[in-house]
PDB file of C-alpha atoms in Angstrom:
ATOM      1  CA  MET A 207      69.107  54.062 127.636  1.00  0.00           C
ATOM      2  CA  ARG A 208      70.530  52.738 124.415  1.00  0.00           C
ATOM      3  CA  ARG A 209      73.794  54.341 123.354  1.00  0.00           C
ATOM      4  CA  ARG A 210      74.424  54.996 119.683  1.00  0.00           C
ATOM      5  CA  ARG A 211      77.693  54.658 117.872  1.00  0.00           C
ATOM      6  CA  PHE A 212      79.761  57.436 116.369  1.00  0.00           C
ATOM      7  CA  GLN A 213      78.772  58.197 112.775  1.00  0.00           C
ATOM      8  CA  LYS A 214      80.612  59.869 109.937  1.00  0.00           C
ATOM      9  CA  GLY A 215      77.607  60.201 107.649  1.00  0.00           C
ATOM     10  CA  SER A 216      77.563  59.518 103.911  1.00  0.00           C
ATOM     11  CA  LEU A 217      77.776  62.494 101.535  1.00  0.00           C
ATOM     12  CA  GLN A 218      75.736  61.916  98.365  1.00  0.00           C
ATOM     13  CA  LEU A 219      74.244  63.731  95.384  1.00  0.00           C
ATOM     14  CA  ARG A 220      70.498  63.286  94.891  1.00  0.00           C
ATOM     15  CA  LYS A 221      68.096  64.632  92.314  1.00  0.00           C
ATOM     16  CA  HIS A 222      65.277  66.814  93.607  1.00  0.00           C
ATOM     17  CA  ALA A 223      62.783  67.664  90.885  1.00  0.00           C
ATOM     18  CA  ASP A 224      65.061  68.811  88.049  1.00  0.00           C
ATOM     19  CA  ARG A 225      67.939  69.917  90.272  1.00  0.00           C
ATOM     20  CA  ARG A 226      70.630  68.041  92.188  1.00  0.00           C
ATOM     21  CA  VAL A 227      71.199  68.510  95.899  1.00  0.00           C
ATOM     22  CA  TRP A 228      73.880  67.448  98.347  1.00  0.00           C
ATOM     23  CA  VAL A 229      72.571  65.272 101.184  1.00  0.00           C
ATOM     24  CA  VAL A 230      74.114  63.427 104.113  1.00  0.00           C
ATOM     25  CA  LEU A 231      72.762  60.008 105.088  1.00  0.00           C
ATOM     26  CA  TYR A 232      72.842  58.909 108.735  1.00  0.00           C
ATOM     27  CA  TYR A 233      70.982  56.759 111.281  1.00  0.00           C
ATOM     28  CA  ASP A 234      68.536  58.168 113.815  1.00  0.00           C
ATOM     29  CA  GLN A 235      67.970  56.998 117.403  1.00  0.00           C
ATOM     30  CA  LYS A 236      65.826  54.100 116.165  1.00  0.00           C
ATOM     31  CA  SER A 237      68.637  52.982 113.822  1.00  0.00           C
ATOM     32  CA  GLU A 238      66.542  54.028 110.836  1.00  0.00           C
ATOM     33  CA  ARG A 239      68.199  55.535 107.773  1.00  0.00           C
ATOM     34  CA  ARG A 240      67.648  59.287 107.428  1.00  0.00           C
ATOM     35  CA  TYR A 241      68.969  62.022 105.195  1.00  0.00           C
ATOM     36  CA  HIS A 242      69.541  65.726 105.684  1.00  0.00           C
ATOM     37  CA  THR A 243      69.709  68.175 102.782  1.00  0.00           C
ATOM     38  CA  LEU A 244      72.855  70.301 102.785  1.00  0.00           C
ATOM     39  CA  GLY A 245      72.173  72.510  99.769  1.00  0.00           C
ATOM     40  CA  TRP A 246      71.935  72.782  95.997  1.00  0.00           C
ATOM     41  CA  ALA A 247      74.801  71.208  94.032  1.00  0.00           C
ATOM     42  CA  SER A 248      74.808  74.257  91.759  1.00  0.00           C
ATOM     43  CA  GLU A 249      75.626  76.501  94.720  1.00  0.00           C
ATOM     44  CA  MET A 250      78.378  74.482  96.448  1.00  0.00           C
ATOM     45  CA  ASN A 251      81.136  72.151  95.356  1.00  0.00           C
ATOM     46  CA  LYS A 252      81.917  68.805  96.956  1.00  0.00           C
ATOM     47  CA  GLY A 253      84.457  70.298  99.369  1.00  0.00           C
ATOM     48  CA  GLN A 254      81.951  72.858 100.650  1.00  0.00           C
ATOM     49  CA  ALA A 255      79.280  70.181 100.949  1.00  0.00           C
ATOM     50  CA  ASP A 256      81.669  67.984 102.927  1.00  0.00           C
ATOM     51  CA  GLU A 257      82.324  70.824 105.368  1.00  0.00           C
ATOM     52  CA  LYS A 258      78.570  71.093 105.934  1.00  0.00           C
ATOM     53  CA  ARG A 259      78.399  67.305 106.371  1.00  0.00           C
ATOM     54  CA  GLN A 260      81.070  67.470 109.074  1.00  0.00           C
ATOM     55  CA  GLU A 261      79.270  70.321 110.841  1.00  0.00           C
ATOM     56  CA  PHE A 262      75.936  68.466 110.760  1.00  0.00           C
ATOM     57  CA  MET A 263      77.435  65.164 111.929  1.00  0.00           C
ATOM     58  CA  ARG A 264      79.181  66.882 114.842  1.00  0.00           C
ATOM     59  CA  GLU A 265      75.718  67.899 116.014  1.00  0.00           C
ATOM     60  CA  ILE A 266      74.370  64.396 115.444  1.00  0.00           C
ATOM     61  CA  ASN A 267      77.258  62.771 117.305  1.00  0.00           C
ATOM     62  CA  GLY A 268      77.355  65.050 120.282  1.00  0.00           C
ATOM     63  CA  GLY A 269      75.183  68.106 120.048  1.00  0.00           C
ATOM     64  CA  ALA A 270      71.785  69.657 119.871  1.00  0.00           C
ATOM     65  CA  ARG A 271      70.071  67.310 117.422  1.00  0.00           C
ATOM     66  CA  THR A 272      70.168  64.275 119.716  1.00  0.00           C
ATOM     67  CA  THR A 273      68.334  63.503 122.915  1.00  0.00           C
ATOM     68  CA  GLY A 274      69.819  60.046 123.544  1.00  0.00           C
ATOM     69  CA  ALA A 275      73.328  59.356 124.745  1.00  0.00           C
ATOM     70  CA  ILE A 276      75.997  58.925 122.077  1.00  0.00           C
ATOM     71  CA  ARG A 277      78.530  56.179 122.595  1.00  0.00           C
ATOM     72  CA  PRO A 278      81.986  57.702 122.056  1.00  0.00           C
ATOM     73  CA  PRO A 279      83.821  56.099 119.108  1.00  0.00           C
ATOM     74  CA  THR A 280      86.451  53.456 119.555  1.00  0.00           C
ATOM     75  CA  VAL A 281      89.840  53.768 117.907  1.00  0.00           C
ATOM     76  CA  ALA A 282      88.802  51.197 115.283  1.00  0.00           C
ATOM     77  CA  GLU A 283      85.587  53.061 114.456  1.00  0.00           C
ATOM     78  CA  PHE A 284      87.398  56.365 114.095  1.00  0.00           C
ATOM     79  CA  LEU A 285      90.045  54.781 111.855  1.00  0.00           C
ATOM     80  CA  ASP A 286      87.438  53.135 109.615  1.00  0.00           C
ATOM     81  CA  GLN A 287      84.912  55.951 109.416  1.00  0.00           C
ATOM     82  CA  VAL A 288      86.978  59.132 109.560  1.00  0.00           C
ATOM     83  CA  TYR A 289      90.764  58.873 109.532  1.00  0.00           C
ATOM     84  CA  LEU A 290      91.464  56.317 106.800  1.00  0.00           C
ATOM     85  CA  PRO A 291      88.767  57.522 104.359  1.00  0.00           C
ATOM     86  CA  PHE A 292      90.336  60.991 104.550  1.00  0.00           C
ATOM     87  CA  TYR A 293      93.991  60.006 104.260  1.00  0.00           C
ATOM     88  CA  LEU A 294      93.555  57.219 101.693  1.00  0.00           C
ATOM     89  CA  GLY A 295      92.372  59.945  99.338  1.00  0.00           C
ATOM     90  CA  LYS A 296      95.472  61.997 100.082  1.00  0.00           C
ATOM     91  CA  TRP A 297      98.318  59.479 100.313  1.00  0.00           C
ATOM     92  CA  LYS A 298     100.209  58.164  97.305  1.00  0.00           C
ATOM     93  CA  GLU A 299      99.476  54.523  96.527  1.00  0.00           C
ATOM     94  CA  SER A 300     102.788  53.333  97.960  1.00  0.00           C
ATOM     95  CA  THR A 301     102.292  55.348 101.152  1.00  0.00           C
ATOM     96  CA  ALA A 302      98.688  54.197 101.515  1.00  0.00           C
ATOM     97  CA  GLY A 303      99.637  50.522 101.406  1.00  0.00           C
ATOM     98  CA  THR A 304     102.360  50.654 104.043  1.00  0.00           C
ATOM     99  CA  SER A 305     100.544  53.140 106.290  1.00  0.00           C
ATOM    100  CA  GLU A 306      97.215  51.307 106.358  1.00  0.00           C
ATOM    101  CA  ASN A 307      98.965  47.999 107.031  1.00  0.00           C
ATOM    102  CA  ARG A 308     100.894  49.554 109.942  1.00  0.00           C
ATOM    103  CA  LEU A 309      97.754  51.129 111.385  1.00  0.00           C
ATOM    104  CA  ARG A 310      95.746  47.909 111.107  1.00  0.00           C
ATOM    105  CA  HIS A 311      98.416  45.521 112.344  1.00  0.00           C
ATOM    106  CA  HIS A 312      99.668  47.538 115.309  1.00  0.00           C
ATOM    107  CA  ILE A 313      97.278  50.301 116.397  1.00  0.00           C
ATOM    108  CA  GLU A 314      93.891  48.828 115.491  1.00  0.00           C
ATOM    109  CA  LYS A 315      94.863  45.324 116.612  1.00  0.00           C
ATOM    110  CA  GLU A 316      95.964  46.449 120.078  1.00  0.00           C
ATOM    111  CA  LEU A 317      94.027  49.669 120.728  1.00  0.00           C
ATOM    112  CA  GLY A 318      91.041  49.299 118.389  1.00  0.00           C
ATOM    113  CA  ALA A 319      88.480  48.283 121.019  1.00  0.00           C
ATOM    114  CA  LEU A 320      89.337  51.212 123.318  1.00  0.00           C
ATOM    115  CA  ARG A 321      87.457  54.500 123.214  1.00  0.00           C
ATOM    116  CA  LEU A 322      89.405  57.509 121.985  1.00  0.00           C
ATOM    117  CA  GLN A 323      88.364  59.617 124.946  1.00  0.00           C
ATOM    118  CA  ASP A 324      89.683  57.017 127.419  1.00  0.00           C
ATOM    119  CA  LEU A 325      93.231  56.984 126.051  1.00  0.00           C
ATOM    120  CA  THR A 326      95.622  59.302 127.861  1.00  0.00           C
ATOM    121  CA  LEU A 327      99.344  59.965 127.596  1.00  0.00           C
ATOM    122  CA  SER A 328     100.449  57.154 129.918  1.00  0.00           C
ATOM    123  CA  PRO A 329      98.785  54.164 128.170  1.00  0.00           C
ATOM    124  CA  LEU A 330      99.789  55.505 124.772  1.00  0.00           C
ATOM    125  CA  GLN A 331     103.425  55.807 125.861  1.00  0.00           C
ATOM    126  CA  GLN A 332     103.212  52.289 127.308  1.00  0.00           C
ATOM    127  CA  PHE A 333     101.977  51.094 123.909  1.00  0.00           C
ATOM    128  CA  LEU A 334     105.135  52.502 122.286  1.00  0.00           C
ATOM    129  CA  GLU A 335     107.297  50.964 125.014  1.00  0.00           C
ATOM    130  CA  ARG A 336     105.762  47.543 124.344  1.00  0.00           C
ATOM    131  CA  LYS A 337     106.451  47.882 120.637  1.00  0.00           C
ATOM    132  CA  ALA A 338     110.076  48.783 121.322  1.00  0.00           C
ATOM    133  CA  ALA A 339     110.427  45.851 123.741  1.00  0.00           C
ATOM    134  CA  ALA A 340     108.973  43.518 121.097  1.00  0.00           C
ATOM    135  CA  GLY A 341     111.946  44.287 118.880  1.00  0.00           C
ATOM    136  CA  LEU A 342     110.422  46.715 116.375  1.00  0.00           C
ATOM    137  CA  SER A 343     112.919  49.072 114.802  1.00  0.00           C
ATOM    138  CA  PHE A 344     113.307  52.657 115.963  1.00  0.00           C
ATOM    139  CA  SER A 345     111.936  53.794 112.612  1.00  0.00           C
ATOM    140  CA  MET A 346     108.785  51.675 112.949  1.00  0.00           C
ATOM    141  CA  VAL A 347     108.093  52.774 116.532  1.00  0.00           C
ATOM    142  CA  ASP A 348     108.665  56.380 115.496  1.00  0.00           C
ATOM    143  CA  HIS A 349     106.139  55.943 112.683  1.00  0.00           C
ATOM    144  CA  LEU A 350     103.622  54.580 115.197  1.00  0.00           C
ATOM    145  CA  ARG A 351     104.201  57.604 117.423  1.00  0.00           C
ATOM    146  CA  TRP A 352     103.508  59.862 114.435  1.00  0.00           C
ATOM    147  CA  ASP A 353     100.390  57.823 113.552  1.00  0.00           C
ATOM    148  CA  LEU A 354      98.971  58.252 117.055  1.00  0.00           C
ATOM    149  CA  SER A 355      99.641  61.981 116.995  1.00  0.00           C
ATOM    150  CA  SER A 356      97.936  62.305 113.616  1.00  0.00           C
ATOM    151  CA  ILE A 357      94.885  60.265 114.679  1.00  0.00           C
ATOM    152  CA  PHE A 358      94.297  62.246 117.858  1.00  0.00           C
ATOM    153  CA  GLU A 359      94.957  65.566 116.148  1.00  0.00           C
ATOM    154  CA  MET A 360      92.175  64.756 113.679  1.00  0.00           C
ATOM    155  CA  ALA A 361      89.916  63.602 116.518  1.00  0.00           C
ATOM    156  CA  VAL A 362      90.329  67.014 118.157  1.00  0.00           C
ATOM    157  CA  SER A 363      89.641  68.848 114.894  1.00  0.00           C
ATOM    158  CA  GLU A 364      86.486  66.739 114.418  1.00  0.00           C
ATOM    159  CA  LYS A 365      85.426  67.577 118.000  1.00  0.00           C
ATOM    160  CA  VAL A 366      85.382  63.897 118.936  1.00  0.00           C
ATOM    161  CA  ILE A 367      87.703  64.624 121.881  1.00  0.00           C
ATOM    162  CA  ALA A 368      88.625  67.898 123.544  1.00  0.00           C
ATOM    163  CA  VAL A 369      92.353  67.423 124.150  1.00  0.00           C
ATOM    164  CA  ASN A 370      95.134  65.715 122.199  1.00  0.00           C
ATOM    165  CA  PRO A 371      96.990  63.416 124.663  1.00  0.00           C
ATOM    166  CA  THR A 372      99.863  62.644 122.279  1.00  0.00           C
ATOM    167  CA  SER A 373     101.795  65.930 122.267  1.00  0.00           C
ATOM    168  CA  ALA A 374     104.359  64.662 124.803  1.00  0.00           C
ATOM    169  CA  LEU A 375     104.789  61.163 123.336  1.00  0.00           C
ATOM    170  CA  TYR A 376     108.359  60.166 122.542  1.00  0.00           C
ATOM    171  CA  THR A 377     110.005  57.269 120.751  1.00  0.00           C
ATOM    172  CA  PRO A 378     111.611  55.019 123.405  1.00  0.00           C
ATOM    173  CA  LYS A 379     115.394  55.037 123.374  1.00  0.00           C
ATOM    174  CA  THR A 380     115.249  51.257 123.813  1.00  0.00           C
ATOM    175  CA  ALA A 381     113.842  50.879 120.288  1.00  0.00           C
ATOM    176  CA  LYS A 382     116.280  48.962 118.126  1.00  0.00           C
ATOM    177  CA  ARG A 383     118.357  51.145 115.825  1.00  0.00           C
ATOM    178  CA  SER A 384     119.718  49.463 112.730  1.00  0.00           C
ATOM    179  CA  GLU A 385     123.350  49.967 111.884  1.00  0.00           C
ATOM    180  CA  SER A 386     123.821  52.101 108.802  1.00  0.00           C
ATOM    181  CA  GLN A 387     125.853  50.526 106.044  1.00  0.00           C
ATOM    182  CA  ALA A 388     127.868  52.356 103.412  1.00  0.00           C
ATOM    183  CA  MET A 389     129.756  51.120 100.387  1.00  0.00           C
ATOM    184  CA  SER A 390     133.506  51.430 100.409  1.00  0.00           C
ATOM    185  CA  ALA A 391     135.326  53.178  97.561  1.00  0.00           C
ATOM    186  CA  ASP A 392     136.404  49.806  96.183  1.00  0.00           C
ATOM    187  CA  GLN A 393     132.828  48.514  96.268  1.00  0.00           C
ATOM    188  CA  VAL A 394     131.598  51.604  94.406  1.00  0.00           C
ATOM    189  CA  GLU A 395     134.223  51.131  91.694  1.00  0.00           C
ATOM    190  CA  LEU A 396     133.336  47.445  91.429  1.00  0.00           C
ATOM    191  CA  ALA A 397     129.620  48.217  91.081  1.00  0.00           C
ATOM    192  CA  LEU A 398     130.156  50.918  88.442  1.00  0.00           C
ATOM    193  CA  GLY A 399     132.484  48.671  86.488  1.00  0.00           C
ATOM    194  CA  GLY A 400     129.979  45.855  86.360  1.00  0.00           C
ATOM    195  CA  VAL A 401     127.141  47.636  84.519  1.00  0.00           C
ATOM    196  CA  GLU A 402     126.508  49.394  81.196  1.00  0.00           C
ATOM    197  CA  TYR A 403     126.646  53.181  80.744  1.00  0.00           C
ATOM    198  CA  ARG A 404     122.929  53.811  81.394  1.00  0.00           C
ATOM    199  CA  GLU A 405     123.037  51.886  84.653  1.00  0.00           C
ATOM    200  CA  GLN A 406     126.280  53.661  85.584  1.00  0.00           C
ATOM    201  CA  VAL A 407     124.459  57.004  85.346  1.00  0.00           C
ATOM    202  CA  ILE A 408     121.667  55.705  87.573  1.00  0.00           C
ATOM    203  CA  LEU A 409     124.138  54.304  90.098  1.00  0.00           C
ATOM    204  CA  ARG A 410     126.155  57.523  90.200  1.00  0.00           C
ATOM    205  CA  LEU A 411     123.036  59.610  90.829  1.00  0.00           C
ATOM    206  CA  ALA A 412     121.916  57.216  93.552  1.00  0.00           C
ATOM    207  CA  ILE A 413     125.302  56.935  95.267  1.00  0.00           C
ATOM    208  CA  PHE A 414     126.693  60.451  94.900  1.00  0.00           C
ATOM    209  CA  ALA A 415     123.521  62.578  94.656  1.00  0.00           C
ATOM    210  CA  GLY A 416     121.368  60.515  96.999  1.00  0.00           C
ATOM    211  CA  MET A 417     118.453  60.266  94.590  1.00  0.00           C
ATOM    212  CA  ARG A 418     115.790  57.697  95.415  1.00  0.00           C
ATOM    213  CA  PRO A 419     114.566  55.027  92.944  1.00  0.00           C
ATOM    214  CA  GLY A 420     111.272  56.811  92.277  1.00  0.00           C
ATOM    215  CA  GLU A 421     113.073  60.075  91.554  1.00  0.00           C
ATOM    216  CA  LEU A 422     115.560  58.375  89.239  1.00  0.00           C
ATOM    217  CA  LEU A 423     112.870  56.638  87.213  1.00  0.00           C
ATOM    218  CA  ALA A 424     110.906  59.886  86.881  1.00  0.00           C
ATOM    219  CA  ILE A 425     113.740  61.873  85.261  1.00  0.00           C
ATOM    220  CA  GLN A 426     112.834  63.288  81.831  1.00  0.00           C
ATOM    221  CA  ARG A 427     115.043  64.962  79.231  1.00  0.00           C
ATOM    222  CA  GLU A 428     113.651  68.419  80.102  1.00  0.00           C
ATOM    223  CA  HIS A 429     114.852  68.003  83.689  1.00  0.00           C
ATOM    224  CA  VAL A 430     118.514  67.955  82.610  1.00  0.00           C
ATOM    225  CA  ARG A 431     120.300  71.180  81.672  1.00  0.00           C
ATOM    226  CA  PRO A 432     121.944  71.236  78.220  1.00  0.00           C
ATOM    227  CA  ASP A 433     125.428  70.973  79.707  1.00  0.00           C
ATOM    228  CA  ALA A 434     124.298  68.050  81.911  1.00  0.00           C
ATOM    229  CA  SER A 435     125.554  69.902  84.985  1.00  0.00           C
ATOM    230  CA  VAL A 436     122.232  70.067  86.841  1.00  0.00           C
ATOM    231  CA  ILE A 437     119.104  67.942  87.144  1.00  0.00           C
ATOM    232  CA  GLU A 438     116.175  70.131  88.142  1.00  0.00           C
ATOM    233  CA  ILE A 439     112.771  68.667  88.992  1.00  0.00           C
ATOM    234  CA  ARG A 440     110.047  70.914  90.381  1.00  0.00           C
TER     235      ARG A 440
END
C-alpha cells in the first residue's frame, strides 16, 4: 500500500459567490489537489482559520479522514513544512538568518532524512557529542540542543509524535569553551581617548553599562532622563 507524506496544508482565501471563505488545500490519496472549506472570512480571522487548518490536517495526516497509511514525516519535511514557516514569521530578521542557517547546516544535513518518530534520546545525544568532538563551540552546541528541543516540542503539539525525547538532552562538557576576554583599565582609557565625544558616550555605555550595539543605535532622546542619569527603554 502506498504511503503518503506528511502535509501541512495551504491556508488560502477564496471567493464563494459574493463572499470570501477560508479554505485549506491538500493532496488526497491519489495525489490529487483538494480543498476543504474552513468557514466564512467574515466570521473568523486568519489566526482562527489557521487553528482550524491545523485541526483538519491532523486528521488528514493521522486520523479519521484517511484510509491509507501515512508515512511519518522526516526531520527535513517537518522543518520545511511546519517549523520554519512558523518561526520565520516570529523571529527578527537577524535571528532568522543565523537560526535557519544553523538548522540547515547541522540538523537538516545530518538528521534530515530520519523520521521524527524514530529519533530517541540516545541518537540525539550522540548527535550533540559528535558536534562537540568536531570542535564546535559550547555556545553553538548549546544552540543545537535548544533547536532540537524546540523542534520536538512543536512536533508533540502538532500531534506528529506522542513524546518529546529531548527533555533530558544536555550540552556535552567536552564542547569547546572560548576564553572570555576583558579590556584592562589602560586599554579602556586608550580607547576612550582615541575617539570623539559622541563615540565616547557609545563606548562608555557599551563598556560600563553592557549595552549591545542594537540597543545603542536604537536610543532616542525621549529614552534619556533630563538629568542624563538614566536611560529607560521599554
